[in-house]
C-alpha cells in the first residue's frame, strides 16, 4: 500500500511553455526548495495525445483558447523522458495526469510512481477503467462532483482493488476565499474514514491561510500548480513561483 500521507503534489501542467530548458529549470528550482524544506514531493506532468485527443475538425481552431494552449505547449515524448529522468534524479516522486487512454499506456511504460484522475475526467469511465488496471497508486480530485459521484468513484476503485486517495478540489481558477469550502474536508473524512483526504489548491499563491486550515481539519496531502516567471513568461493567477512555494511549504 502506498503511503499518501504528507505528500505534496507539484503540478507542472503546461507551465513548461513547451520549452524543455525552461521545464528543466523549474524542476531544478523546485527540487532545491523541496530539499531545503525536507518535503516529500511528487512532481506531476499532464499527458494528452493531441493528434487523437483533439477532434480532427478542431486541430487548427486557434480561436479556441484551450486548443491553442495545448498546441503551443506540446512536448514530444523524448523531451518528457528527459524531464522524467530529471525528476527521478532530484529524488522526487513522479506523477502524471492522463486525459486519454493512450496516455495511460505511456504512463505505464514510463513507470510513474502515482497516477492522477483530474476532476474533469471523474466520469470518463473508459479512462477510469484503463487507469484502474495499471496497478499504480491513484489520487482523484473531486472538483465539480456531487457526493453521489464521489461515492461511485470510491466504490469503483475499491471494487477494482486499487490503492487510492481523495483530493478535495474546487474547480475555479483561481479560487476566491469564499468558495474554498474547506469544511468539505470534514465531510470526506467522515464519509471515507479509511482513505487519506487531501486539498488541491487553486487560490491566490500568496495566500497560506487555506492550507493552514486544511491541515487543521485533517488534510494529509496537498497539491499546488507551480511554474517559473522570466522576462517573457508570466504565471497564471493560481500557480506558485519558487518564493511562493517556499512560503507555502513553511
PDB file of N, CA and C in Angstrom, residues 22 27 29 38 111 118 148 190 196 205 208 211:
ATOM      1  N   UNK A  22      13.297  25.448 -20.097  1.00  0.00           N
ATOM      2  CA  UNK A  22      12.516  26.125 -19.061  1.00  0.00           C
ATOM      3  C   UNK A  22      11.965  25.101 -18.070  1.00  0.00           C
ATOM      4  N   UNK A  27      12.179  22.228 -12.638  1.00  0.00           N
ATOM      5  CA  UNK A  27      12.458  21.021 -11.849  1.00  0.00           C
ATOM      6  C   UNK A  27      13.620  21.262 -10.895  1.00  0.00           C
ATOM      7  N   UNK A  29      14.817  24.175  -9.660  1.00  0.00           N
ATOM      8  CA  UNK A  29      14.463  25.115  -8.594  1.00  0.00           C
ATOM      9  C   UNK A  29      13.503  24.473  -7.592  1.00  0.00           C
ATOM     10  N   UNK A  38      12.670  19.857   3.441  1.00  0.00           N
ATOM     11  CA  UNK A  38      12.518  18.447   3.817  1.00  0.00           C
ATOM     12  C   UNK A  38      11.111  17.951   3.512  1.00  0.00           C
ATOM     13  N   UNK A 111       6.719   4.046 -16.111  1.00  0.00           N
ATOM     14  CA  UNK A 111       6.741   3.560 -14.725  1.00  0.00           C
ATOM     15  C   UNK A 111       6.656   4.713 -13.725  1.00  0.00           C
ATOM     16  N   UNK A 118      -7.980  13.669 -12.944  1.00  0.00           N
ATOM     17  CA  UNK A 118      -8.419  15.061 -12.859  1.00  0.00           C
ATOM     18  C   UNK A 118      -9.924  15.123 -12.630  1.00  0.00           C
ATOM     19  N   UNK A 148     -22.736  11.772  -4.538  1.00  0.00           N
ATOM     20  CA  UNK A 148     -23.068  10.505  -5.200  1.00  0.00           C
ATOM     21  C   UNK A 148     -22.010  10.148  -6.238  1.00  0.00           C
ATOM     22  N   UNK A 190     -15.236  12.002   7.228  1.00  0.00           N
ATOM     23  CA  UNK A 190     -16.274  11.240   7.923  1.00  0.00           C
ATOM     24  C   UNK A 190     -16.903  10.189   7.009  1.00  0.00           C
ATOM     25  N   UNK A 196      -7.088   8.497   2.812  1.00  0.00           N
ATOM     26  CA  UNK A 196      -6.375   9.766   3.012  1.00  0.00           C
ATOM     27  C   UNK A 196      -7.087  10.844   2.197  1.00  0.00           C
ATOM     28  N   UNK A 205      -1.654  32.347  -4.997  1.00  0.00           N
ATOM     29  CA  UNK A 205      -0.434  31.734  -4.461  1.00  0.00           C
ATOM     30  C   UNK A 205       0.190  32.492  -3.295  1.00  0.00           C
ATOM     31  N   UNK A 208      -1.657  31.722   2.355  1.00  0.00           N
ATOM     32  CA  UNK A 208      -1.262  30.488   3.040  1.00  0.00           C
ATOM     33  C   UNK A 208      -2.284  30.066   4.101  1.00  0.00           C
ATOM     34  N   UNK A 211      -4.187  26.532   3.314  1.00  0.00           N
ATOM     35  CA  UNK A 211      -3.517  25.269   3.620  1.00  0.00           C
ATOM     36  C   UNK A 211      -3.397  25.086   5.140  1.00  0.00           C
TER      37      UNK A 211
END
